[in-house]
Tab-separated table of C-alpha atoms in Angstrom:
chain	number	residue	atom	x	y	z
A	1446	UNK	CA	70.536	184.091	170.130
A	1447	UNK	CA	70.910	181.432	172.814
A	1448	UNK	CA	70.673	177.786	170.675
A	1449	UNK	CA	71.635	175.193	172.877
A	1450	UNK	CA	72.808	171.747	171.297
A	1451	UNK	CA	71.746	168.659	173.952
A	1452	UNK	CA	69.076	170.731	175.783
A	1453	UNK	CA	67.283	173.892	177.200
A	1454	UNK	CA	68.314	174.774	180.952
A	1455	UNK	CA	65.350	172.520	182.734
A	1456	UNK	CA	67.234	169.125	181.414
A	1457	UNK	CA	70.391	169.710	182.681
A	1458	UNK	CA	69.797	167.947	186.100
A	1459	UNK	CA	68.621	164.949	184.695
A	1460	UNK	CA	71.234	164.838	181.465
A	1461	UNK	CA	74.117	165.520	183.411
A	1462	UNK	CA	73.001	162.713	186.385
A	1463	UNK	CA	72.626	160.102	183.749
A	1464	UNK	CA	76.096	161.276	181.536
A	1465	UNK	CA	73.525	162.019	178.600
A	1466	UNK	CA	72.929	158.328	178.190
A	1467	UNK	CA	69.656	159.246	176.508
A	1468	UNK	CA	70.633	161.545	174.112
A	1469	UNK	CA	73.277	159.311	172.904
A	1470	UNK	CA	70.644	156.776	172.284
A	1471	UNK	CA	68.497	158.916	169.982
A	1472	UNK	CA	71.762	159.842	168.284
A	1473	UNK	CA	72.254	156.269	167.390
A	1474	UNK	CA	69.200	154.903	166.831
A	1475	UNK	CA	67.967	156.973	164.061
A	1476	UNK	CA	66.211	154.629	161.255
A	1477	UNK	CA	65.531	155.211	157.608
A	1478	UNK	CA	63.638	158.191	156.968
A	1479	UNK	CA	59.750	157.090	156.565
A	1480	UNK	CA	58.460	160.580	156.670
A	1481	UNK	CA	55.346	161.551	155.105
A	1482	UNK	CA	54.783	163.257	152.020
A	1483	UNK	CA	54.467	167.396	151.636
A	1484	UNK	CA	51.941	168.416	149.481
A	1485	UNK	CA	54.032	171.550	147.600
A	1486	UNK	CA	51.467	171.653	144.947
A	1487	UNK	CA	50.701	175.625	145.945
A	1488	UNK	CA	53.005	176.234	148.335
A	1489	UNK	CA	54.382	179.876	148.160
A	1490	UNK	CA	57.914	179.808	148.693
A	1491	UNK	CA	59.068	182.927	150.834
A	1492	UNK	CA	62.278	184.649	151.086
A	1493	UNK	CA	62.798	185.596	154.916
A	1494	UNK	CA	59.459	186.173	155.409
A	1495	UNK	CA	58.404	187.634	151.405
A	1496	UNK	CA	56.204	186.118	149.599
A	1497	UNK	CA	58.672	185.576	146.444
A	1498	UNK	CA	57.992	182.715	143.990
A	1499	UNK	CA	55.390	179.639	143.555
A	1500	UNK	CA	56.816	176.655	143.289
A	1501	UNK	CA	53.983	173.431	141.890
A	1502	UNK	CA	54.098	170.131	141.905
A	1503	UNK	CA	54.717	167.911	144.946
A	1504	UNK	CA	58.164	166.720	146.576
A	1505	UNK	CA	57.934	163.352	147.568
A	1506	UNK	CA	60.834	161.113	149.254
A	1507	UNK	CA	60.623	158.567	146.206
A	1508	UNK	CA	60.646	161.385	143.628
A	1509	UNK	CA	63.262	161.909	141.075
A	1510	UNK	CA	66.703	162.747	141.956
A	1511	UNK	CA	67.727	166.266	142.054
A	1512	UNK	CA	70.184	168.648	143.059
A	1513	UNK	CA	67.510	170.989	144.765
A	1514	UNK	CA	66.785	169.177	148.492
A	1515	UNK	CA	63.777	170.236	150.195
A	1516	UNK	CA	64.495	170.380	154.063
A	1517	UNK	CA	61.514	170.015	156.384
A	1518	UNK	CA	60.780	170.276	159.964
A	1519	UNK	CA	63.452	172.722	160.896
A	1520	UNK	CA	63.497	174.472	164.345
A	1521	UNK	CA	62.461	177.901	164.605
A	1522	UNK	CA	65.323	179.634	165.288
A	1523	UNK	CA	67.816	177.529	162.933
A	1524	UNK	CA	70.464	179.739	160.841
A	1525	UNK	CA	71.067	179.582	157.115
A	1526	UNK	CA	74.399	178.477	158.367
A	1527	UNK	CA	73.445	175.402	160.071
A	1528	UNK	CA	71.150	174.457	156.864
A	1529	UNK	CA	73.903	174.928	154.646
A	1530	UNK	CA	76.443	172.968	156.667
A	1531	UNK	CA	74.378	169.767	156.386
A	1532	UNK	CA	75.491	169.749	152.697
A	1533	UNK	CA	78.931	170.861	153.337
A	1534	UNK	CA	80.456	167.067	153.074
A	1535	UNK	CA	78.560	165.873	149.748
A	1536	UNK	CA	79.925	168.807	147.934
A	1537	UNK	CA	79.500	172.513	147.102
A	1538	UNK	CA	76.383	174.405	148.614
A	1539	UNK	CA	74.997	176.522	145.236
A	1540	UNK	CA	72.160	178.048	146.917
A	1541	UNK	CA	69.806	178.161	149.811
A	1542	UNK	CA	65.998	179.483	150.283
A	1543	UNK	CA	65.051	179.280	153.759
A	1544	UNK	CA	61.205	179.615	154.160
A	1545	UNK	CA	61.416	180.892	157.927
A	1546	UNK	CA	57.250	181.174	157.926
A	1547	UNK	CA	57.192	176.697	157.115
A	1548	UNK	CA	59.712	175.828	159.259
A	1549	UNK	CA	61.431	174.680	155.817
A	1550	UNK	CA	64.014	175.255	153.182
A	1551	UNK	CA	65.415	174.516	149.749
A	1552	UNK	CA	69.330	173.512	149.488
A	1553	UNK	CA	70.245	173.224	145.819
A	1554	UNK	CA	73.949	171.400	145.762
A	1555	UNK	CA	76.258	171.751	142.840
A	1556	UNK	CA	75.668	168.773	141.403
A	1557	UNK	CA	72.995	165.869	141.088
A	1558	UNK	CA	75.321	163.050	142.466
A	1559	UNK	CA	76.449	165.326	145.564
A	1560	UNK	CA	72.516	165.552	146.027
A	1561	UNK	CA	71.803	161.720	145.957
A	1562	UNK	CA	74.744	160.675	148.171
A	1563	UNK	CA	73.231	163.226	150.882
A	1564	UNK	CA	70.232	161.934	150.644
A	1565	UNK	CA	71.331	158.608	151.335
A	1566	UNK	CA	73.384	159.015	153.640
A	1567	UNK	CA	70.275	160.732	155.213
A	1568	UNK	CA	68.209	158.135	155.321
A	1569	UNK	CA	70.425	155.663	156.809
A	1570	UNK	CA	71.109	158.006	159.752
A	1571	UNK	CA	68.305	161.005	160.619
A	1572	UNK	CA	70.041	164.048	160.736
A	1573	UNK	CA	69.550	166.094	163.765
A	1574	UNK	CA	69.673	170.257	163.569
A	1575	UNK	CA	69.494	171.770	167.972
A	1576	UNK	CA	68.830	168.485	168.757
A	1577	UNK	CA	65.297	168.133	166.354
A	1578	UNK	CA	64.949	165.683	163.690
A	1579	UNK	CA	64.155	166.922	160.508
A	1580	UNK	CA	63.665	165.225	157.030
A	1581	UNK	CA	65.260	165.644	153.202
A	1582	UNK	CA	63.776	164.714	150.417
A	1583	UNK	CA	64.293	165.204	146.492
A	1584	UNK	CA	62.251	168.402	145.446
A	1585	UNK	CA	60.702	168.065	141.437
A	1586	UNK	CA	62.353	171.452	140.878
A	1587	UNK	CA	66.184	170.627	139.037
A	1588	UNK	CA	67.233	173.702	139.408
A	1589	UNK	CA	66.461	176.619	142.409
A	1590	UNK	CA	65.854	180.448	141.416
A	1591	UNK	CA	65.657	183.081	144.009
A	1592	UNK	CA	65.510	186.575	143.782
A	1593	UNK	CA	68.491	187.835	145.656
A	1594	UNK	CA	67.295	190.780	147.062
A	1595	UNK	CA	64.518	188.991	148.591
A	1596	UNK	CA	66.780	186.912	150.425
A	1597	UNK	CA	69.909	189.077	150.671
A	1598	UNK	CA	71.152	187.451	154.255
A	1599	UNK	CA	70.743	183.434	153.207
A	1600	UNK	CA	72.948	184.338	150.087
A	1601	UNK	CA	75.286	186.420	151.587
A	1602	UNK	CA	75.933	183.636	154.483
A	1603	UNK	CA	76.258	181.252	151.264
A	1604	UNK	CA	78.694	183.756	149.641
A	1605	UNK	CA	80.753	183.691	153.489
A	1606	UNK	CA	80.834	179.674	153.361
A	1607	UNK	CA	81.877	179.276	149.587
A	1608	UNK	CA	84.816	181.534	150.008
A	1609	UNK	CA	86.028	179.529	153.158
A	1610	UNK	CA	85.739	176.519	150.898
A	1611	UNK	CA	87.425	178.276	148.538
A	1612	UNK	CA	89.904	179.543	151.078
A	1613	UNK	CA	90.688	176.565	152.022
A	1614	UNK	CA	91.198	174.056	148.190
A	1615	UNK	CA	94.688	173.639	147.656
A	1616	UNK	CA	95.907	175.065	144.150
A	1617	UNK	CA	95.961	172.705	141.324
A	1618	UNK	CA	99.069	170.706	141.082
A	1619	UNK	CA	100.128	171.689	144.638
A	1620	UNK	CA	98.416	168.433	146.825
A	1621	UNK	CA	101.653	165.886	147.504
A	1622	UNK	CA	98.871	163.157	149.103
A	1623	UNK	CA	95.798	162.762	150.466
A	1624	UNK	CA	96.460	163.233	153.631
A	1625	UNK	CA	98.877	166.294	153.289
A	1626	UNK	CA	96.372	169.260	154.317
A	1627	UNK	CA	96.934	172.665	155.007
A	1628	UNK	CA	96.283	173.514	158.943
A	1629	UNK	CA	93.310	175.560	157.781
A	1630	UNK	CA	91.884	171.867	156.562
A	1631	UNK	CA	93.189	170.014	160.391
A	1632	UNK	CA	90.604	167.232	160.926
A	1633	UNK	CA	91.479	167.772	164.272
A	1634	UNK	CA	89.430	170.954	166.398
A	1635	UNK	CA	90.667	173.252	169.674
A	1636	UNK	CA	87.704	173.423	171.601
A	1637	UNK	CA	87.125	175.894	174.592
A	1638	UNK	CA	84.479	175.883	176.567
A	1639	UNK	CA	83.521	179.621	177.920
A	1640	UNK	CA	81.062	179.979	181.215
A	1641	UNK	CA	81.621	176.500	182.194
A	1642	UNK	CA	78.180	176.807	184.927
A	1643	UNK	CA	77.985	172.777	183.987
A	1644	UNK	CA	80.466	169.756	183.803
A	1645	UNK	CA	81.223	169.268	180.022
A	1646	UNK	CA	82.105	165.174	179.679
A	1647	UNK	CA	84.073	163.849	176.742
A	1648	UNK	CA	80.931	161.645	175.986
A	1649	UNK	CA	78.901	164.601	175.899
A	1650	UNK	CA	81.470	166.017	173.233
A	1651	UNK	CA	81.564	162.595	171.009
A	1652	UNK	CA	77.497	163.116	171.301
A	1653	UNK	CA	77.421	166.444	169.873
A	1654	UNK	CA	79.865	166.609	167.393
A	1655	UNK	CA	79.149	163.178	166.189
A	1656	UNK	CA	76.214	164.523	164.115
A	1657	UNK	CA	78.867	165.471	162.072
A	1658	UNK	CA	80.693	162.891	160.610
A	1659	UNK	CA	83.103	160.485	162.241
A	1660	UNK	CA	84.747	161.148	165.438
A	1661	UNK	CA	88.037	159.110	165.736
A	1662	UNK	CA	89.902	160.408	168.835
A	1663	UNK	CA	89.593	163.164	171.771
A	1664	UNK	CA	91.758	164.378	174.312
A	1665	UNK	CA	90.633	166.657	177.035
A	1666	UNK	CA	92.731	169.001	179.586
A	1667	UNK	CA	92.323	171.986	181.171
A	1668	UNK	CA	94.467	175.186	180.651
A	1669	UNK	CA	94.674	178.406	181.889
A	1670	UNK	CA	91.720	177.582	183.995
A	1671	UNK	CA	89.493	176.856	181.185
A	1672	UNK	CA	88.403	173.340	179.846
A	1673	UNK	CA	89.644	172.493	176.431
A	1674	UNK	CA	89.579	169.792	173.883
A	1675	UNK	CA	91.244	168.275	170.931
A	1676	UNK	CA	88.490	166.249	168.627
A	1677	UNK	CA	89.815	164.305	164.965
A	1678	UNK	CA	87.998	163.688	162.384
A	1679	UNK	CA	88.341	161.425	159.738
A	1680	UNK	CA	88.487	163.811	157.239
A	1681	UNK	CA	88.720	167.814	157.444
A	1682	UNK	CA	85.515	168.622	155.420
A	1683	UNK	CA	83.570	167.250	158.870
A	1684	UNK	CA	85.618	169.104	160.971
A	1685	UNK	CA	84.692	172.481	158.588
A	1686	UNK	CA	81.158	171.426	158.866
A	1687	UNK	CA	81.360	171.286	162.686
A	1688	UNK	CA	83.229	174.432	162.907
A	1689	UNK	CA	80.492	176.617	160.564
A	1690	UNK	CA	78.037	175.011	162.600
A	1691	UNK	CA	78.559	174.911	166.701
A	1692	UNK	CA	81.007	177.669	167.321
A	1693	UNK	CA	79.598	180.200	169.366
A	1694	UNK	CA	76.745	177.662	170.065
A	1695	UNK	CA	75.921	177.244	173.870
A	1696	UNK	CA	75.611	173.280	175.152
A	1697	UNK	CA	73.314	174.098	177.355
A	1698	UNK	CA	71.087	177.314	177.505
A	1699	UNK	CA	72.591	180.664	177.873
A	1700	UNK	CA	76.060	178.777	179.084
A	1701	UNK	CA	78.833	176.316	178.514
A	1702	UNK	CA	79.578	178.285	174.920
A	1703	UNK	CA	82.031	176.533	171.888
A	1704	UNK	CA	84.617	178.205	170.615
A	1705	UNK	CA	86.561	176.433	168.095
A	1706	UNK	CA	89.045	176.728	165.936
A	1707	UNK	CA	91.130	174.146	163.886
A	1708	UNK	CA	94.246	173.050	165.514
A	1709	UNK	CA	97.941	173.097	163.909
A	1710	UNK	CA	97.821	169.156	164.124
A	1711	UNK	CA	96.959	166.682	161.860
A	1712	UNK	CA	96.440	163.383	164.079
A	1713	UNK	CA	96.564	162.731	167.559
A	1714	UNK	CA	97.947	160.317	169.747
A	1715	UNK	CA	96.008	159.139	172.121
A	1716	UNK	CA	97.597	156.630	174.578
A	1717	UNK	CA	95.017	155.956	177.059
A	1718	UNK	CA	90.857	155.072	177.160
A	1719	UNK	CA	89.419	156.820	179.893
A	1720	UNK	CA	87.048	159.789	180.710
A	1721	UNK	CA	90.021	162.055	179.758
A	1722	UNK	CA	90.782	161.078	176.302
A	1723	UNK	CA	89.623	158.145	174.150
A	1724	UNK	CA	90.763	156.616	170.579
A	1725	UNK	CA	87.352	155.240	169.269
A	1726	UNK	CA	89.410	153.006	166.547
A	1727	UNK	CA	91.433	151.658	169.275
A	1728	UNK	CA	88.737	149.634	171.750
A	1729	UNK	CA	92.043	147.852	172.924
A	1730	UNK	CA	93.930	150.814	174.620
A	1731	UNK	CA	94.367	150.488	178.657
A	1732	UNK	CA	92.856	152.869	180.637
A	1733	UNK	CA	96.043	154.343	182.286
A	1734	UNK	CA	95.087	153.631	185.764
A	1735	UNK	CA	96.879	150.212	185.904
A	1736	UNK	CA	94.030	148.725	184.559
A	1737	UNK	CA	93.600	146.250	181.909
A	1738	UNK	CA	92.130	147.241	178.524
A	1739	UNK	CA	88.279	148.625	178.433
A	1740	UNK	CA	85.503	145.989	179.243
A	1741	UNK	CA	84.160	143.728	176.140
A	1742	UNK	CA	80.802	145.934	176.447
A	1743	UNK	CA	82.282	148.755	176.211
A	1744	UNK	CA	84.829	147.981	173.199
A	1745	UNK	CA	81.915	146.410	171.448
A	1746	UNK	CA	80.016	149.538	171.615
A	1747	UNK	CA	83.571	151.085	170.127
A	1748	UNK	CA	83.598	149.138	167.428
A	1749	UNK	CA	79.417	149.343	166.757
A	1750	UNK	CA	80.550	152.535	166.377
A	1751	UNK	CA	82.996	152.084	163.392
A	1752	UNK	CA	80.541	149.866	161.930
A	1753	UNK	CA	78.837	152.926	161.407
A	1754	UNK	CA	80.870	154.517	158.850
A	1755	UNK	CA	80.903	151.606	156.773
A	1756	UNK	CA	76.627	151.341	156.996
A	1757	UNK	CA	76.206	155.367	156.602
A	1758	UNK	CA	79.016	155.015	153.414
A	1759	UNK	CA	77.458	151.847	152.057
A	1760	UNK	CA	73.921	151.840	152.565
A	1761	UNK	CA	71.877	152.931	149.726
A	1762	UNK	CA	74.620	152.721	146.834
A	1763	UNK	CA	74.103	151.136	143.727
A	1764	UNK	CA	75.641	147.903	142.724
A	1765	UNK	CA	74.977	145.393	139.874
A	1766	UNK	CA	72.013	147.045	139.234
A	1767	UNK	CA	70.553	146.908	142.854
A	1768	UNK	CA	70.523	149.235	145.736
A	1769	UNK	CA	72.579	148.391	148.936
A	1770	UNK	CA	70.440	148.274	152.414
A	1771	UNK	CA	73.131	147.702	155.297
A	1772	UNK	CA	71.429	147.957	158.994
A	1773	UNK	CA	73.010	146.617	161.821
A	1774	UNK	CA	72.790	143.393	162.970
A	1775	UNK	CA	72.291	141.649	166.215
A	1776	UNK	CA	74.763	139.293	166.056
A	1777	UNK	CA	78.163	140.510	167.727
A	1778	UNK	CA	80.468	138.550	165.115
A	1779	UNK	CA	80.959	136.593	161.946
A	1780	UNK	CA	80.806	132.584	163.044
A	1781	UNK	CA	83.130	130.780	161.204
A	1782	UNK	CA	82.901	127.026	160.776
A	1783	UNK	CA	85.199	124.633	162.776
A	1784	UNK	CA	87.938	123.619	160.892
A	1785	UNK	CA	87.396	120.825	158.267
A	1786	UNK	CA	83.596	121.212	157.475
A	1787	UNK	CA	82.369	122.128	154.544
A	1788	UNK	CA	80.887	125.613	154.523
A	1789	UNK	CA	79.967	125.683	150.864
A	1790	UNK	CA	82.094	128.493	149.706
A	1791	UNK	CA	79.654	130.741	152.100
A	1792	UNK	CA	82.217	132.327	154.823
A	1793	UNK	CA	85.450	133.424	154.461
A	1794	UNK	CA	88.075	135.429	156.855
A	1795	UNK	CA	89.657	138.374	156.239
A	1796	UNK	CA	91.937	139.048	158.498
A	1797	UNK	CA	95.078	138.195	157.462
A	1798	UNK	CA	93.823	138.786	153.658
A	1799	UNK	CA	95.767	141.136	151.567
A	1800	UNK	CA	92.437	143.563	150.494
A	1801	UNK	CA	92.241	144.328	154.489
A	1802	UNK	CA	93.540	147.709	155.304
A	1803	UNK	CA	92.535	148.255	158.546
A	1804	UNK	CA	94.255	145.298	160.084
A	1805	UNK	CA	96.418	148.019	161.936
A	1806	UNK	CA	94.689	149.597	164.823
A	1807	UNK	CA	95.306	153.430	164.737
A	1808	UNK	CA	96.209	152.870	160.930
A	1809	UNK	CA	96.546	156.316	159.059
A	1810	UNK	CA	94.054	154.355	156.568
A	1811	UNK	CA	91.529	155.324	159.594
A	1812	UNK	CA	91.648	158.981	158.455
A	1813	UNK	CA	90.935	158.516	154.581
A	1814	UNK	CA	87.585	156.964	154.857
A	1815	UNK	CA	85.440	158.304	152.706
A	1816	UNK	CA	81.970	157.985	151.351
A	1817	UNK	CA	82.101	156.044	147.060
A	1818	UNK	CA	82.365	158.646	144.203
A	1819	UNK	CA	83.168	158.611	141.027
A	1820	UNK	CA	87.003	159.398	141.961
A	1821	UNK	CA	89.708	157.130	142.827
A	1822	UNK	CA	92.665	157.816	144.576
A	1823	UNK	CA	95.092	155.127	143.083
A	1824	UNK	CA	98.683	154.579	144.796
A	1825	UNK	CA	101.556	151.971	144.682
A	1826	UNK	CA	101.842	152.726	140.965
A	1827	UNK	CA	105.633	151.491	139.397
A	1828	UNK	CA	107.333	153.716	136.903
A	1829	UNK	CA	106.762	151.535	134.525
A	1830	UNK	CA	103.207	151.929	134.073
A	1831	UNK	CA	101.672	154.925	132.275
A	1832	UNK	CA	98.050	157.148	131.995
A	1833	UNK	CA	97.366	154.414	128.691
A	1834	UNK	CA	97.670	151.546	131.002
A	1835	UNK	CA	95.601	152.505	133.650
A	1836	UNK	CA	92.758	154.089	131.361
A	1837	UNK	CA	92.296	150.778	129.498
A	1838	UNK	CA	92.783	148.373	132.726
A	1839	UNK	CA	89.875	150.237	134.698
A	1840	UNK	CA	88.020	150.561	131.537
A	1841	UNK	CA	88.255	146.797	131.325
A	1842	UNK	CA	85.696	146.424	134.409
A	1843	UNK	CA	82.821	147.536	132.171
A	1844	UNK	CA	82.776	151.290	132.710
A	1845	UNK	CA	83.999	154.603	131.418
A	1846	UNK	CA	87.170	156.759	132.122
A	1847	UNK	CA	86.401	160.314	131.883
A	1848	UNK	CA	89.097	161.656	133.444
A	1849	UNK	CA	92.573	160.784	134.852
A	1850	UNK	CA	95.926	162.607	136.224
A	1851	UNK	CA	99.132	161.776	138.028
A	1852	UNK	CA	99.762	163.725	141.050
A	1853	UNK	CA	102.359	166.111	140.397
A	1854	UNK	CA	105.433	164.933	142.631
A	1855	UNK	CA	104.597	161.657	142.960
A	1856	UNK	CA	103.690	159.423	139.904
A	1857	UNK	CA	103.356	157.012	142.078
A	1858	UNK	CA	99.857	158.124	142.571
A	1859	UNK	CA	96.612	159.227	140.507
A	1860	UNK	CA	93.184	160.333	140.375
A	1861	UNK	CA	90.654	158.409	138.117
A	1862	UNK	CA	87.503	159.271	137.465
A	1863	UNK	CA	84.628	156.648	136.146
A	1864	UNK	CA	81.851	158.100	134.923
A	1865	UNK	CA	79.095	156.802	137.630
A	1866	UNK	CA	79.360	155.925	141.342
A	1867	UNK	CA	78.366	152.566	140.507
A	1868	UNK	CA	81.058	152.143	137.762
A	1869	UNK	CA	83.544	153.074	140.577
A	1870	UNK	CA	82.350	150.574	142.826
A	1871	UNK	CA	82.885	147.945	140.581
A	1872	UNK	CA	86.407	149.204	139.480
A	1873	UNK	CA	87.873	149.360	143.119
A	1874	UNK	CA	86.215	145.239	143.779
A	1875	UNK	CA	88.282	144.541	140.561
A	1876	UNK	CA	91.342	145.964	140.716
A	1877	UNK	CA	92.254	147.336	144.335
A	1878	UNK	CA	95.324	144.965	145.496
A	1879	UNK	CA	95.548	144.190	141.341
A	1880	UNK	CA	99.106	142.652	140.684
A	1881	UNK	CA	100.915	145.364	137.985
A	1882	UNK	CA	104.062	143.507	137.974
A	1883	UNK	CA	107.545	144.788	139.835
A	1884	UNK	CA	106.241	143.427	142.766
A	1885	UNK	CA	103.526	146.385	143.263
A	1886	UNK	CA	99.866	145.603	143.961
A	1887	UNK	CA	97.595	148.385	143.096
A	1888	UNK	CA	96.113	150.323	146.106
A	1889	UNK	CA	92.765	151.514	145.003
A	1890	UNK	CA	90.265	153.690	147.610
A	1891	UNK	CA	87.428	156.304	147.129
A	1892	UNK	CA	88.675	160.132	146.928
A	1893	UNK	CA	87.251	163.153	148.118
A	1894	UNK	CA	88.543	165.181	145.463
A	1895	UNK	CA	87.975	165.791	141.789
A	1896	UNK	CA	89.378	165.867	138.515
């Protein structure tokens, strides 16, 4: 099968004159999902092409949440592989139904909370499968029952993925940090490009493997004749998604083919912006050339582009009672009043402020950004300090610790667990940069792993 990612064969011309300006726009400037309601209320689900099972009732976007997604719109010649990798970062994939007939399918995730922060972080940004929107929704049904011989290939391409995720978890008690992974887990892909008939432009990577999650640095070079890439993530569960996804994918129809594979490396260093390698949380790098850093346009769009972790993260989450809408705005920057007026208590700068951790361009802190959950990953803890004290302080913000455990090697770090999202939330406002005495402030951040 020939899928192409930006475009068939008859764009190229235009795409490549224009550096895919376009298609970079659409990626960009996807708004919150508004799609109409499916009527489901007789639909006969199919297994590859069998009538199987009825599923009644309707799935509507404002339904119920649920662990069972229904997925609508899909191209026609999509893979159960490229379905199942748009769950891949919210958790484990538990099983798929792909109703080839409908140009839809059901994706039932592991659990209901995996389910809900996909779907926000859906509707915030329109996810994209061969270049096509499509749409996600809660379905009514909690739980999704196929019959397996029926639909023998979707579950044996689910049985393929879970066993590279499973390949691929560290044991229990072996993980020394958060940002020790195993090179299987690199956030950071080798990408060749085979039957280069096209030019292949670094933007043209960023646009493609964007859709993915977020894309801190590349660096491109040719070797051995062919054109290759390194491309970091901020965290390796995008990078898995990518890889499951695009390899063996053609850019553009019937050439320009991915092969990827994760790299030995864990970060790059990238010391120049330019068309050969770029550092997108670094807008201030020089170009190489003699030239002076990039142009403010240009390092605005860099950092419009950062922004966007923190809106896809943040928008739709729960706090105080009330859901979060963050959309961008058209104001460049924060004006601050001139110094000695009154503001009111209304504005306040954070940039030299203790709670900041990304004062440090390139910071590692860059490459543990990750979307709220119930887990904390809790560091700078003294000796002194034990499981007791920790359970009681966090359960002093209001919620519930259900779970807890030191790491291993290093008690100076710890996984909590509240029992919500929004309990979580509320525990890192309180208590990240909280004083625990010995001169040790309490470093408090979102984890991507469980208890």
């Amino acid at each position: 099968m020939d899928g192409y990612v930006i475009g068939p064969a008859r764009r190229i011309v235009t795409e490549v004159a224009v550096g895919v300006k376009r298609g970079s726009d659409e990626l960009l400037s996807g708004s919150v999902l508004s799609s109409p309601n499916s009527n489901m209320s007789s639909m006969v689900v199919t297994a590859n092409g069998n009538d199987s099972k009825k599923f009644k009732g309707e799935d509507k976007m404002d339904g119920a949440p649920s662990r069972v997604l229904h997925i609508r719109k899909l191209p026609g010649e999509v893979t159960e592989t490229e379905v199942i990798a748009l769950g891949l970062p919210f958790g484990k994939v538990t099983n798929i139904l792909m109703l080839k007939g409908k140009n839809q399918a059901f994706l039932e995730l592991a659990t209901e909370e995996a389910a809900i922060t996909m779907v926000n972080y859906y509707s915030a940004v329109t996810p994209h499968l061969r270049n096509q929107p499509i749409y996600i929704q809660y379905s009514n049904h909690k739980e999704l029952k196929t019959d397996n011989t029926l639909n023998q290939r979707a579950q044996a391409v689910l049985q393929a993925v879970t066993a590279v995720q499973t390949a691929n978890t560290p044991l229990s008690g072996t993980t020394v940090s958060e940002s020790a992974v195993t090179p299987a887990q690199s956030p950071v892909l080798r990408i060749i490009i085979d039957n280069m008939y096209y030019p292949v432009t670094l933007d043209v990577l960023h646009q493609i493997f964007s859709k993915f999650g977020a894309v801190l640095k590349i660096i491109t070079f040719t070797k051995n004749n062919q054109f290759q890439a390194l491309l970091q993530y901020g965290d390796p569960v995008n990078a898995q998604q990518a890889k499951l996804a695009l390899d063996g994918q053609n850019i553009y129809n019937a050439c320009c083919t991915l092969r990827i594979d994760f790299s030995k490396l864990v970060n790059l260093n990238v010391k120049y912006n330019n068309d050969k390698s770029r550092d997108y949380t670094r807008p201030d790098l020089p170009s190489g050339d003699g030239q002076p850093a990039l142009d403010p346009a240009i390092a605005a769009a860099f950092a419009k582009e950062t922004s966007l972790l923190a809106m896809n993260h943040l928008n739709g989450q729960k706090m105080y009672g009330k859901i979060i809408r963050v959309t961008l705005s058209k104001h460049q920057t924060v004006q601050l009043p001139r110094e000695g007026l009154d503001d009111q208590g209304l504005t306040k700068d954070f940039g030299n402020s203790p709670l900041h951790r990304f004062k440090k361009p390139g910071s590692k802190n860059f490459q543990n950004i990750f979307p709220p959950s119930a887990t904390l990953h809790l560091s700078n803890i003294p000796p002194s300090v034990a499981e007791e004290d920790l359970r009681t302080l966090f359960a002093n913000t209001g919620g519930t610790v259900k779970a807890f455990k030191f790491f291993q090697r290093d008690h100076k770090m710890a996984l909590l667990q509240m029992a919500t999202v929004e309990e979580a939330i509320q525990a890192l406002i309180d208590l990240h940069n909280y004083n625990l005495g010995e001169n040790h402030h309490l470093r408090v951040s979102f984890s991507k792993s469980t208890i």
